[in-house]
Tab-separated table of C-alpha atoms in Angstrom:
chain	number	residue	atom	x	y	z
A	1	MET	CA	-61.770	57.296	-132.545
A	2	GLU	CA	-58.098	57.055	-133.191
A	3	ASP	CA	-56.653	53.623	-133.837
A	4	SER	CA	-54.724	52.279	-130.846
A	5	VAL	CA	-50.964	51.534	-131.469
A	6	PRO	CA	-49.293	49.116	-129.357
A	7	ILE	CA	-46.171	50.544	-127.645
A	8	LEU	CA	-43.232	48.210	-127.181
A	9	THR	CA	-41.430	48.831	-123.966
A	10	LYS	CA	-37.755	48.258	-123.513
A	11	SER	CA	-38.460	45.038	-121.474
A	12	ASP	CA	-40.671	43.761	-124.339
A	13	SER	CA	-37.948	44.368	-126.976
A	14	ILE	CA	-35.293	42.411	-124.786
A	15	GLU	CA	-37.750	39.639	-124.305
A	16	GLN	CA	-38.460	39.522	-128.003
A	17	GLU	CA	-34.566	39.296	-128.702
A	18	LYS	CA	-34.286	36.491	-126.312
A	19	LEU	CA	-37.052	34.600	-128.404
A	20	ILE	CA	-35.061	34.993	-131.601
A	21	PRO	CA	-32.154	32.429	-131.647
A	22	SER	CA	-28.700	33.680	-132.579
A	23	SER	CA	-27.106	32.711	-135.830
A	24	ASP	CA	-24.937	29.878	-134.103
A	25	GLU	CA	-27.964	28.410	-132.460
A	26	MET	CA	-29.943	28.552	-135.833
A	27	ILE	CA	-27.144	26.675	-137.630
A	28	GLU	CA	-26.768	24.140	-134.846
A	29	ARG	CA	-30.517	23.394	-134.941
A	30	SER	CA	-30.478	23.257	-138.769
A	31	LEU	CA	-27.657	20.526	-138.609
A	32	GLY	CA	-29.003	18.650	-135.713
A	33	ARG	CA	-30.445	15.755	-137.683
A	34	PHE	CA	-27.993	13.015	-138.590
A	35	GLY	CA	-29.656	10.492	-140.898
A	36	TRP	CA	-28.494	8.092	-143.578
A	37	MET	CA	-27.907	10.816	-146.114
A	38	GLU	CA	-25.631	12.513	-143.587
A	39	PHE	CA	-23.885	9.343	-142.863
A	40	VAL	CA	-23.270	8.666	-146.619
A	41	GLN	CA	-21.885	12.134	-146.945
A	42	CYS	CA	-19.639	11.583	-143.927
A	43	ILE	CA	-18.157	8.357	-145.554
A	44	LEU	CA	-17.636	9.780	-148.962
A	45	VAL	CA	-15.720	12.827	-147.541
A	46	SER	CA	-13.735	10.583	-145.009
A	47	PHE	CA	-12.759	8.049	-147.589
A	48	ALA	CA	-10.121	10.746	-149.054
A	49	MET	CA	-8.229	9.921	-146.058
A	50	PHE	CA	-7.789	6.242	-147.183
A	51	PHE	CA	-5.719	7.409	-149.998
A	52	ASP	CA	-4.033	10.098	-148.150
A	53	ALA	CA	-2.701	7.435	-145.580
A	54	GLN	CA	-1.394	5.305	-148.483
A	55	GLN	CA	0.741	8.186	-149.879
A	56	SER	CA	1.792	9.246	-146.519
A	57	PHE	CA	3.331	5.807	-145.499
A	58	ILE	CA	3.904	4.127	-148.914
A	59	SER	CA	7.599	4.897	-148.471
A	60	ILE	CA	7.887	2.163	-145.768
A	61	TYR	CA	7.967	-0.331	-148.676
A	62	SER	CA	9.147	1.699	-151.675
A	63	ASP	CA	12.116	3.093	-149.901
A	64	ASP	CA	12.861	0.095	-147.694
A	65	TYR	CA	16.345	-1.433	-147.300
A	66	PRO	CA	15.728	-4.964	-148.676
A	67	THR	CA	17.449	-8.138	-147.414
A	68	TRP	CA	20.338	-9.714	-149.234
A	69	HIS	CA	22.161	-12.979	-149.398
A	70	CYS	CA	25.720	-14.082	-150.183
A	71	ASN	CA	26.747	-15.644	-153.503
A	72	ASP	CA	30.411	-16.342	-152.764
A	73	PHE	CA	30.992	-17.692	-149.064
A	74	THR	CA	34.727	-17.265	-149.326
A	75	THR	CA	34.483	-13.566	-149.285
A	76	CYS	CA	31.026	-13.067	-147.827
A	77	SER	CA	29.197	-14.068	-144.637
A	78	THR	CA	25.797	-13.068	-143.102
A	79	GLY	CA	27.492	-10.868	-140.596
A	80	SER	CA	29.633	-9.044	-143.120
A	81	GLU	CA	29.193	-5.224	-143.865
A	82	ILE	CA	27.470	-4.953	-147.276
A	83	CYS	CA	29.575	-1.928	-148.257
A	84	LYS	CA	32.857	-3.668	-147.846
A	85	LEU	CA	31.955	-6.664	-149.838
A	86	PRO	CA	32.618	-7.022	-153.672
A	87	LYS	CA	29.327	-6.538	-155.551
A	88	SER	CA	29.696	-9.898	-157.207
A	89	SER	CA	29.749	-11.760	-153.796
A	90	TRP	CA	26.104	-10.882	-152.741
A	91	SER	CA	22.772	-10.368	-154.350
A	92	TRP	CA	19.417	-8.819	-153.218
A	93	ASP	CA	16.527	-11.091	-152.124
A	94	GLY	CA	14.032	-10.736	-154.802
A	95	PRO	CA	14.189	-8.348	-157.999
A	96	SER	CA	16.733	-5.544	-157.937
A	97	SER	CA	13.867	-3.246	-158.658
A	98	LYS	CA	12.019	-4.117	-155.496
A	99	THR	CA	12.764	-0.844	-153.696
A	100	ILE	CA	14.661	2.392	-154.812
A	101	ILE	CA	17.592	1.259	-152.458
A	102	SER	CA	18.172	-1.851	-154.560
A	103	GLN	CA	17.306	-0.386	-157.949
A	104	TRP	CA	19.519	2.714	-157.753
A	105	ASP	CA	22.366	1.029	-155.693
A	106	LEU	CA	21.920	3.222	-152.521
A	107	GLU	CA	22.872	0.585	-150.063
A	108	CYS	CA	26.017	2.436	-149.046
A	109	ALA	CA	24.619	5.973	-149.489
A	110	SER	CA	24.427	8.397	-146.618
A	111	SER	CA	21.506	8.953	-144.230
A	112	PHE	CA	20.899	12.119	-146.081
A	113	VAL	CA	20.440	10.550	-149.520
A	114	THR	CA	18.212	7.614	-148.128
A	115	GLY	CA	16.098	9.798	-146.171
A	116	LEU	CA	15.771	12.650	-148.808
A	117	PRO	CA	12.599	11.299	-150.748
A	118	GLN	CA	10.395	11.015	-147.638
A	119	SER	CA	11.954	14.204	-146.256
A	120	SER	CA	11.042	15.916	-149.602
A	121	PHE	CA	7.518	14.643	-149.196
A	122	PHE	CA	7.184	16.257	-145.794
A	123	MET	CA	8.846	19.534	-147.208
A	124	GLY	CA	6.193	19.549	-150.035
A	125	CYS	CA	3.454	19.204	-147.397
A	126	LEU	CA	4.904	22.022	-145.420
A	127	ILE	CA	5.000	24.543	-148.250
A	128	GLY	CA	1.719	23.335	-149.716
A	129	SER	CA	-0.043	23.835	-146.248
A	130	PHE	CA	1.169	27.519	-146.281
A	131	LEU	CA	0.440	28.309	-149.934
A	132	LEU	CA	-2.861	26.431	-150.197
A	133	ALA	CA	-4.036	26.980	-146.600
A	134	THR	CA	-6.522	29.865	-147.266
A	135	LEU	CA	-7.895	28.688	-150.620
A	136	ALA	CA	-10.628	26.549	-148.826
A	137	ASP	CA	-11.603	29.299	-146.681
A	138	THR	CA	-11.876	31.879	-149.564
A	139	SER	CA	-12.195	31.155	-153.227
A	140	LEU	CA	-12.284	27.331	-153.745
A	141	GLY	CA	-14.190	26.106	-150.699
A	142	ARG	CA	-13.831	22.942	-148.793
A	143	LYS	CA	-15.257	20.431	-151.355
A	144	ASN	CA	-13.491	21.743	-154.508
A	145	MET	CA	-10.122	21.996	-152.587
A	146	LEU	CA	-10.434	18.476	-151.351
A	147	ILE	CA	-11.298	16.910	-154.665
A	148	LEU	CA	-8.574	19.029	-156.598
A	149	SER	CA	-5.824	17.903	-153.957
A	150	CYS	CA	-6.863	14.196	-154.092
A	151	LEU	CA	-6.991	14.088	-157.938
A	152	SER	CA	-3.716	15.898	-158.660
A	153	MET	CA	-1.929	13.966	-155.941
A	154	SER	CA	-3.069	10.752	-157.556
A	155	ILE	CA	-2.062	11.713	-161.042
A	156	THR	CA	1.373	12.732	-159.841
A	157	SER	CA	1.711	9.294	-157.963
A	158	ILE	CA	1.391	7.595	-161.362
A	159	LEU	CA	4.005	9.905	-162.923
A	160	ILE	CA	6.443	9.054	-160.184
A	161	VAL	CA	7.061	5.694	-161.778
A	162	PHE	CA	9.112	7.344	-164.667
A	163	SER	CA	11.749	8.490	-162.202
A	164	THR	CA	15.207	7.319	-163.287
A	165	ASN	CA	17.330	8.439	-160.012
A	166	VAL	CA	16.775	9.180	-156.422
A	167	TRP	CA	16.855	12.911	-157.196
A	168	ILE	CA	14.069	13.030	-159.796
A	169	TYR	CA	12.159	10.592	-157.402
A	170	SER	CA	12.498	13.013	-154.508
A	171	ALA	CA	11.320	15.898	-156.687
A	172	PHE	CA	8.090	13.819	-157.449
A	173	LYS	CA	7.797	13.092	-153.649
A	174	PHE	CA	7.855	16.906	-153.072
A	175	VAL	CA	5.144	17.538	-155.548
A	176	ILE	CA	3.037	14.759	-154.172
A	177	GLY	CA	3.436	16.120	-150.659
A	178	PHE	CA	2.618	19.713	-151.804
A	179	LEU	CA	-0.567	18.388	-153.569
A	180	ARG	CA	-1.831	16.300	-150.599
A	181	SER	CA	-1.220	18.938	-147.975
A	182	SER	CA	-4.769	20.080	-147.865
A	183	ILE	CA	-6.519	16.754	-147.931
A	184	GLY	CA	-6.619	16.055	-144.137
A	185	THR	CA	-7.524	19.705	-143.398
A	186	CYS	CA	-10.410	19.854	-145.752
A	187	VAL	CA	-11.896	16.552	-144.763
A	188	LEU	CA	-11.733	17.292	-140.980
A	189	VAL	CA	-13.186	20.862	-141.505
A	190	LEU	CA	-15.789	19.783	-143.982
A	191	LEU	CA	-16.977	16.900	-141.860
A	192	THR	CA	-17.180	19.011	-138.635
A	193	GLU	CA	-19.007	22.045	-140.259
A	194	LYS	CA	-21.770	19.744	-141.829
A	195	VAL	CA	-22.848	18.438	-138.391
A	196	SER	CA	-23.967	19.921	-135.073
A	197	THR	CA	-21.886	19.868	-131.938
A	198	GLU	CA	-23.517	16.681	-130.877
A	199	TRP	CA	-22.074	14.643	-133.854
A	200	ARG	CA	-18.661	16.421	-134.275
A	201	PHE	CA	-16.676	14.034	-132.345
A	202	THR	CA	-18.358	10.921	-133.983
A	203	VAL	CA	-17.654	12.032	-137.601
A	204	GLY	CA	-14.099	12.826	-136.660
A	205	ILE	CA	-13.709	9.103	-135.534
A	206	VAL	CA	-15.019	8.212	-139.042
A	207	GLU	CA	-12.215	10.083	-140.601
A	208	TYR	CA	-9.524	8.521	-138.366
A	209	PHE	CA	-11.003	5.144	-139.238
A	210	CYS	CA	-10.810	5.635	-143.049
A	211	PHE	CA	-7.169	6.857	-142.494
A	212	THR	CA	-6.553	3.614	-140.570
A	213	LEU	CA	-8.000	1.422	-143.454
A	214	GLY	CA	-5.746	3.136	-146.018
A	215	TYR	CA	-2.634	2.478	-143.711
A	216	MET	CA	-3.717	-1.270	-143.101
A	217	SER	CA	-4.204	-1.758	-146.785
A	218	LEU	CA	-0.414	-1.089	-147.549
A	219	PRO	CA	0.943	-4.347	-146.078
A	220	GLY	CA	-1.563	-6.249	-148.095
A	221	ILE	CA	-0.724	-4.516	-151.268
A	222	ALA	CA	3.001	-4.637	-150.681
A	223	TYR	CA	2.934	-8.375	-149.724
A	224	VAL	CA	0.983	-9.245	-152.914
A	225	ASN	CA	3.560	-7.359	-155.041
A	226	ARG	CA	6.574	-8.323	-152.973
A	227	ASN	CA	8.312	-9.798	-155.955
A	228	SER	CA	7.405	-6.733	-158.133
A	229	SER	CA	8.891	-3.309	-158.606
A	230	TRP	CA	8.181	-0.471	-156.137
A	231	LYS	CA	6.465	1.184	-159.100
A	232	THR	CA	3.706	-1.297	-158.857
A	233	LEU	CA	2.752	0.051	-155.318
A	234	TYR	CA	2.307	3.556	-156.601
A	235	VAL	CA	0.060	2.434	-159.793
A	236	TRP	CA	-2.036	0.273	-157.417
A	237	THR	CA	-2.710	3.048	-154.892
A	238	SER	CA	-3.262	5.876	-157.462
A	239	ILE	CA	-5.827	4.601	-159.927
A	240	PRO	CA	-8.643	3.996	-157.254
A	241	ALA	CA	-7.866	7.390	-155.841
A	242	ILE	CA	-8.534	8.980	-159.320
A	243	ALA	CA	-11.918	7.032	-159.413
A	244	TYR	CA	-12.866	8.227	-155.921
A	245	SER	CA	-12.035	12.012	-156.955
A	246	ILE	CA	-14.814	11.655	-159.711
A	247	ILE	CA	-17.330	10.060	-157.490
A	248	ALA	CA	-16.776	12.681	-154.804
A	249	TYR	CA	-17.003	15.544	-157.253
A	250	ILE	CA	-20.428	14.202	-158.167
A	251	PHE	CA	-22.028	13.518	-154.819
A	252	VAL	CA	-20.353	15.410	-152.091
A	253	THR	CA	-22.024	18.570	-150.993
A	254	GLU	CA	-20.212	21.769	-149.773
A	255	SER	CA	-20.165	23.135	-146.036
A	256	PRO	CA	-23.266	25.078	-145.353
A	257	ARG	CA	-21.259	27.146	-142.916
A	258	TRP	CA	-18.783	28.099	-145.620
A	259	LEU	CA	-21.620	28.998	-148.077
A	260	LEU	CA	-23.109	31.315	-145.626
A	261	MET	CA	-19.810	33.027	-144.709
A	262	GLN	CA	-19.350	33.637	-148.589
A	263	GLY	CA	-22.806	35.076	-148.950
A	264	ARG	CA	-24.198	32.127	-150.980
A	265	GLN	CA	-27.434	31.936	-148.810
A	266	GLN	CA	-29.637	30.266	-151.299
A	267	GLU	CA	-27.263	27.411	-151.701
A	268	ALA	CA	-26.881	27.121	-147.965
A	269	MET	CA	-30.603	27.274	-147.324
A	270	ALA	CA	-31.116	24.364	-149.717
A	271	MET	CA	-29.131	22.232	-147.396
A	272	LEU	CA	-30.923	23.733	-144.224
A	273	LYS	CA	-34.460	23.866	-145.509
A	274	GLY	CA	-37.408	23.336	-143.572
A	275	VAL	CA	-36.008	24.251	-140.236
A	276	THR	CA	-38.277	26.310	-137.851
A	277	SER	CA	-38.733	26.999	-134.326
A	278	ALA	CA	-41.748	25.095	-132.794
A	279	GLU	CA	-41.480	27.206	-129.752
A	280	ASN	CA	-41.902	30.697	-131.017
A	281	GLY	CA	-42.702	30.222	-134.680
A	282	VAL	CA	-39.464	31.911	-135.973
A	283	ASP	CA	-38.490	30.817	-139.384
A	284	LEU	CA	-34.870	29.945	-138.765
A	285	THR	CA	-33.760	29.867	-142.480
A	286	GLY	CA	-35.481	33.156	-143.148
A	287	SER	CA	-33.892	34.600	-140.075
A	288	LEU	CA	-30.526	33.196	-141.071
A	289	LEU	CA	-30.538	35.075	-144.341
A	290	LYS	CA	-30.796	38.267	-142.433
A	291	VAL	CA	-27.780	37.771	-140.002
A	292	THR	CA	-25.370	36.080	-142.549
A	293	THR	CA	-22.139	38.015	-143.437
A	294	PRO	CA	-22.076	39.544	-146.815
A	295	LYS	CA	-19.981	37.719	-149.512
A	296	GLN	CA	-16.320	38.504	-149.556
A	297	LYS	CA	-14.991	38.693	-153.098
A	298	ALA	CA	-11.750	36.750	-153.214
A	299	SER	CA	-9.026	38.907	-154.885
A	300	ILE	CA	-5.335	38.168	-154.978
A	301	PHE	CA	-4.817	40.479	-151.899
A	302	GLN	CA	-7.822	38.887	-150.046
A	303	LEU	CA	-6.837	35.228	-150.349
A	304	TYR	CA	-4.637	35.363	-147.263
A	305	SER	CA	-6.936	37.818	-145.422
A	306	SER	CA	-7.872	34.981	-142.923
A	307	ILE	CA	-4.183	34.785	-141.842
A	308	ALA	CA	-3.990	38.589	-141.445
A	309	GLU	CA	-7.168	38.380	-139.339
A	310	LEU	CA	-5.785	35.553	-137.328
A	311	PHE	CA	-2.512	37.359	-136.357
A	312	SER	CA	-4.127	40.686	-135.721
A	313	ARG	CA	-5.442	39.597	-132.452
A	314	SER	CA	-3.085	38.829	-129.611
A	315	TRP	CA	-5.181	35.972	-128.051
A	316	ALA	CA	-5.424	34.245	-131.445
A	317	LEU	CA	-1.710	34.534	-132.105
A	318	LYS	CA	-0.702	33.141	-128.696
A	319	ARG	CA	-3.209	30.320	-129.107
A	320	MET	CA	-1.898	29.572	-132.573
A	321	VAL	CA	1.788	29.264	-131.456
A	322	ALA	CA	1.050	27.032	-128.548
A	323	ILE	CA	-1.088	24.682	-130.552
A	324	MET	CA	1.574	24.488	-133.311
A	325	VAL	CA	4.200	23.659	-130.874
A	326	LEU	CA	1.960	20.835	-129.422
A	327	GLY	CA	1.342	19.556	-132.970
A	328	ILE	CA	5.112	19.271	-133.662
A	329	GLY	CA	5.579	17.015	-130.671
A	330	ILE	CA	2.555	14.742	-131.320
A	331	GLY	CA	2.937	14.561	-135.076
A	332	MET	CA	6.537	13.553	-134.777
A	333	VAL	CA	5.732	10.427	-132.930
A	334	TYR	CA	2.399	9.814	-134.838
A	335	PHE	CA	4.148	9.818	-138.294
A	336	GLY	CA	7.703	8.805	-137.046
A	337	MET	CA	6.861	5.585	-135.396
A	338	PRO	CA	5.248	3.916	-138.503
A	339	LEU	CA	8.214	5.083	-140.615
A	340	ALA	CA	10.700	3.529	-138.193
A	341	VAL	CA	9.286	-0.001	-138.121
A	342	GLY	CA	12.186	-1.152	-140.225
A	343	ASN	CA	14.624	-0.270	-137.185
A	344	LEU	CA	12.768	-2.797	-134.956
A	345	GLY	CA	14.500	-5.868	-136.648
A	346	PHE	CA	11.026	-7.390	-137.173
A	347	ASP	CA	9.133	-8.628	-140.130
A	348	ILE	CA	8.236	-5.428	-142.049
A	349	TYR	CA	4.847	-6.643	-143.154
A	350	LEU	CA	3.698	-7.803	-139.805
A	351	ALA	CA	5.133	-4.739	-138.132
A	352	VAL	CA	3.138	-2.330	-140.217
A	353	VAL	CA	0.048	-4.647	-139.652
A	354	PHE	CA	0.480	-4.478	-135.926
A	355	ASN	CA	0.863	-0.556	-136.031
A	356	ALA	CA	-2.024	-0.160	-138.249
A	357	LEU	CA	-4.139	-2.242	-135.940
A	358	MET	CA	-3.289	-0.037	-133.072
A	359	GLU	CA	-5.304	2.735	-134.860
A	360	ILE	CA	-8.541	0.718	-134.285
A	361	PRO	CA	-8.453	0.576	-130.406
A	362	SER	CA	-7.257	4.200	-130.738
A	363	CYS	CA	-10.610	5.108	-132.536
A	364	VAL	CA	-12.522	3.382	-129.852
A	365	ALA	CA	-10.509	5.125	-127.132
A	366	THR	CA	-11.182	8.564	-128.886
A	367	TYR	CA	-14.959	7.706	-129.030
A	368	PHE	CA	-15.146	7.257	-125.238
A	369	LEU	CA	-13.148	10.472	-124.712
A	370	GLU	CA	-15.858	12.491	-126.443
A	371	ASN	CA	-17.377	13.485	-123.111
A	372	ARG	CA	-14.010	14.047	-121.376
A	373	ARG	CA	-12.018	17.233	-121.289
A	374	ARG	CA	-9.611	17.697	-124.180
A	375	ARG	CA	-6.546	19.032	-122.422
A	376	PRO	CA	-6.262	16.265	-119.819
A	377	SER	CA	-6.935	13.566	-122.545
A	378	ILE	CA	-4.133	15.069	-124.795
A	379	LEU	CA	-1.663	15.229	-121.816
A	380	VAL	CA	-2.024	11.918	-120.508
A	381	PHE	CA	-1.645	10.013	-123.827
A	382	SER	CA	1.206	12.273	-125.027
A	383	LEU	CA	3.141	11.562	-121.845
A	384	ALA	CA	2.394	7.838	-122.118
A	385	SER	CA	3.716	7.805	-125.787
A	386	GLY	CA	6.871	9.778	-124.835
A	387	ILE	CA	7.669	7.366	-121.923
A	388	CYS	CA	7.319	4.325	-124.031
A	389	CYS	CA	9.551	5.874	-126.837
A	390	VAL	CA	12.336	6.580	-124.275
A	391	MET	CA	11.841	2.986	-122.912
A	392	CYS	CA	12.487	1.624	-126.432
A	393	VAL	CA	15.977	3.087	-126.199
A	394	VAL	CA	16.649	1.567	-122.763
A	395	VAL	CA	15.545	-1.862	-123.761
A	396	GLY	CA	17.489	-1.786	-126.983
A	397	HIS	CA	17.747	-4.937	-129.370
A	398	GLY	CA	18.345	-7.440	-126.497
A	399	LEU	CA	14.610	-7.857	-125.815
A	400	GLN	CA	13.033	-7.548	-129.354
A	401	GLY	CA	9.511	-8.621	-128.108
A	402	VAL	CA	9.491	-5.991	-125.205
A	403	LYS	CA	10.749	-3.232	-127.684
A	404	VAL	CA	8.039	-4.080	-130.286
A	405	GLY	CA	5.368	-4.004	-127.541
A	406	LEU	CA	6.697	-0.700	-126.316
A	407	SER	CA	6.685	0.791	-129.661
A	408	LEU	CA	3.093	-0.332	-130.124
A	409	ILE	CA	1.862	1.195	-126.999
A	410	SER	CA	3.611	4.363	-127.890
A	411	PHE	CA	2.012	4.547	-131.315
A	412	PHE	CA	-1.495	3.827	-129.753
A	413	SER	CA	-0.927	6.625	-127.169
A	414	ALA	CA	0.165	8.971	-130.010
A	415	CYS	CA	-2.703	8.028	-132.273
A	416	THR	CA	-5.132	8.793	-129.432
A	417	ALA	CA	-3.661	12.048	-128.535
A	418	TYR	CA	-3.512	12.981	-132.279
A	419	ASN	CA	-7.148	12.085	-132.788
A	420	VAL	CA	-8.408	14.241	-129.846
A	421	PHE	CA	-5.764	16.930	-130.731
A	422	LEU	CA	-7.446	17.414	-134.302
A	423	ILE	CA	-10.903	17.832	-132.708
A	424	TYR	CA	-9.421	20.323	-130.270
A	425	ILE	CA	-7.988	22.568	-133.104
A	426	ILE	CA	-11.403	22.727	-134.856
A	427	GLU	CA	-13.005	23.831	-131.532
A	428	LEU	CA	-10.402	26.468	-130.769
A	429	PHE	CA	-11.052	28.885	-133.714
A	430	PRO	CA	-14.171	30.158	-135.648
A	431	THR	CA	-15.341	29.318	-139.165
A	432	SER	CA	-13.749	32.364	-140.849
A	433	VAL	CA	-10.279	31.023	-140.056
A	434	ARG	CA	-10.731	27.391	-139.210
A	435	ASN	CA	-9.357	25.856	-142.411
A	436	THR	CA	-6.536	28.232	-142.190
A	437	THR	CA	-5.707	27.458	-138.522
A	438	THR	CA	-6.083	23.802	-139.094
A	439	SER	CA	-3.717	23.946	-142.090
A	440	LEU	CA	-1.127	26.047	-140.210
A	441	VAL	CA	-1.191	23.404	-137.244
A	442	ARG	CA	-0.773	20.532	-139.820
A	443	GLN	CA	2.086	22.571	-141.266
A	444	ALA	CA	3.757	22.596	-137.945
A	445	ILE	CA	3.270	18.824	-137.748
A	446	VAL	CA	4.883	18.409	-140.983
A	447	PHE	CA	7.846	20.737	-140.158
A	448	GLY	CA	8.700	18.391	-137.321
A	449	ASN	CA	8.553	15.232	-139.624
A	450	ILE	CA	10.888	16.821	-142.200
A	451	PHE	CA	13.526	15.719	-139.847
A	452	SER	CA	12.156	12.360	-139.036
A	453	PRO	CA	13.505	10.410	-142.048
A	454	PHE	CA	17.041	11.548	-141.239
A	455	LEU	CA	16.706	10.643	-137.685
A	456	ILE	CA	15.248	7.229	-138.646
A	457	SER	CA	18.176	6.559	-140.878
A	458	ALA	CA	20.695	7.535	-138.122
A	459	GLY	CA	18.495	5.426	-135.726
A	460	ARG	CA	19.495	2.223	-137.664
A	461	LYS	CA	22.713	2.523	-135.760
A	462	ASN	CA	21.633	4.182	-132.542
A	463	ASP	CA	18.009	4.168	-131.246
A	464	PHE	CA	18.404	7.344	-129.450
A	465	PHE	CA	18.365	9.405	-132.614
A	466	SER	CA	14.893	7.934	-133.426
A	467	TYR	CA	13.049	6.671	-130.427
A	468	GLY	CA	14.871	8.832	-127.971
A	469	VAL	CA	14.304	12.130	-129.884
A	470	PHE	CA	10.693	11.258	-130.557
A	471	GLY	CA	10.037	10.784	-126.879
A	472	ILE	CA	11.708	13.792	-125.480
A	473	VAL	CA	10.049	16.166	-128.092
A	474	ILE	CA	6.444	14.970	-127.528
A	475	MET	CA	6.899	15.178	-123.717
A	476	CYS	CA	8.283	18.703	-123.847
A	477	SER	CA	5.538	19.877	-126.220
A	478	CYS	CA	2.891	19.153	-123.688
A	479	ILE	CA	3.950	22.278	-121.677
A	480	THR	CA	1.984	24.372	-124.162
A	481	LEU	CA	-1.376	23.018	-122.887
A	482	ILE	CA	-0.947	25.266	-119.782
A	483	GLY	CA	-1.920	28.222	-121.880
A	484	LEU	CA	-4.691	26.717	-123.903
A	485	PRO	CA	-8.467	26.776	-123.048
A	486	GLU	CA	-10.913	23.875	-122.552
A	487	THR	CA	-13.384	23.423	-125.480
A	488	LYS	CA	-15.395	20.450	-124.569
A	489	GLY	CA	-19.187	20.792	-125.471
A	490	ILE	CA	-18.662	24.317	-126.815
A	491	ALA	CA	-20.651	25.223	-130.048
A	492	LEU	CA	-18.556	26.439	-132.992
A	493	CYS	CA	-18.436	30.153	-133.717
A	494	ASP	CA	-18.344	31.714	-137.138
A	495	THR	CA	-16.410	34.912	-136.748
A	496	MET	CA	-13.492	36.160	-134.797
A	497	ASP	CA	-15.595	38.611	-132.822
A	498	GLN	CA	-18.090	35.857	-131.756
A	499	GLN	CA	-15.169	33.610	-130.621
A	500	GLU	CA	-13.483	36.534	-128.606
A	501	LYS	CA	-16.745	37.363	-127.083
A	502	LYS	CA	-17.403	33.705	-126.068
A	503	ASP	CA	-13.950	33.236	-124.725
A	504	ASN	CA	-14.416	36.438	-122.451
A	505	THR	CA	-17.791	35.261	-121.339
A	506	SER	CA	-16.402	31.837	-120.282
A	507	VAL	CA	-13.570	33.472	-118.497
């Protein structure tokens, strides 16, 4: 008698395919657990933002316009304009090397010269975001790019103390900005790709909290060294960052999603081992090996392939332009308000502390917005920030307490909008271009901030050039939300085809 051979009907095949989860589902299940080891990894990766925040805002103190006093009251008074007084009739409060303004006699320099160092920093960030954007998506990976950026930024921050004038100082600031341009992007992408959708928002908040701690540490370091040179600040913030880079290199692991996209299945499986489907007995890790995209060798022509892939599709290009415009508005207030604290006429140490403290309730607010839709959350807080900025101009210097309060509310709203915005970027694009898109958006944010130092310098005489412009820009940028999709609760995709298919299905 002939052996009976079971025949699979079409319906049986369809039913069998349904039992086998997709690659997205397999990765989600593999990353579903979040224990102590995952928490430690989250802290290690996020702590890079501590040092990134210090370098982003260190100019608040190093480039500050210090206070001064009269030596000869026959020719000098407290209300005198310093540039019209003889040099011998007044002196700086504290050592002349306290800031770059006092050390290099820039008290009467133009807004362009005094704003040049921080503007150069943002210019370096802009160019670095473009040139280094795809390295983390292709040859170097998330982890190596993060550590290399942090280490090189820290070394350059030590070398800046050898500057002899504002021009050399500005050149060093440009290099620092260039080298740190990938830190925020790599941290955010690495964190979110190592956890499932359930934990994505939570790890994002840890990143923001570490950035807040770095920002809050600056007033303390600056106050302890208030009678020392500005160079001391750079040394104090650089050496710990170098130590962190070494520790992170040893203990931080790479993104399993990136490893799979690069064809490094065995390394990825070591991180996703032991995952199986209890319902149907399918070996998820084994199945994942079969569906993974073959490794793409990184050549000089392929390093920027992710940008070409991104701009080759009209939906991705439109989405990219819209999110970049929105980033310019939110980023201008988020970075501009802290740098403009010197224009409030308030104690600069307390002003920075109050601003930094606003980041904490912002993180709490961001946590509770996890289950809320992204677009309305960004819209509400962006509009609130813009309105408060404009109100700072209306109030003026007559009601200093009210003005300080409005600036704090504006910064809190901008922080919350910025936090949700960064998560929103991650959810809009697939793994194959995620680091690139996040870098390009940060590039747009930095582009807006190139002009902030000049606006802040001009704002010392007229608040409209700082607070007024900030408010108008962030409110106008919200218009782009109309053309962007909602992403709350949506699992991350790995390829552009998967993303396009998912978007079409949701429509």
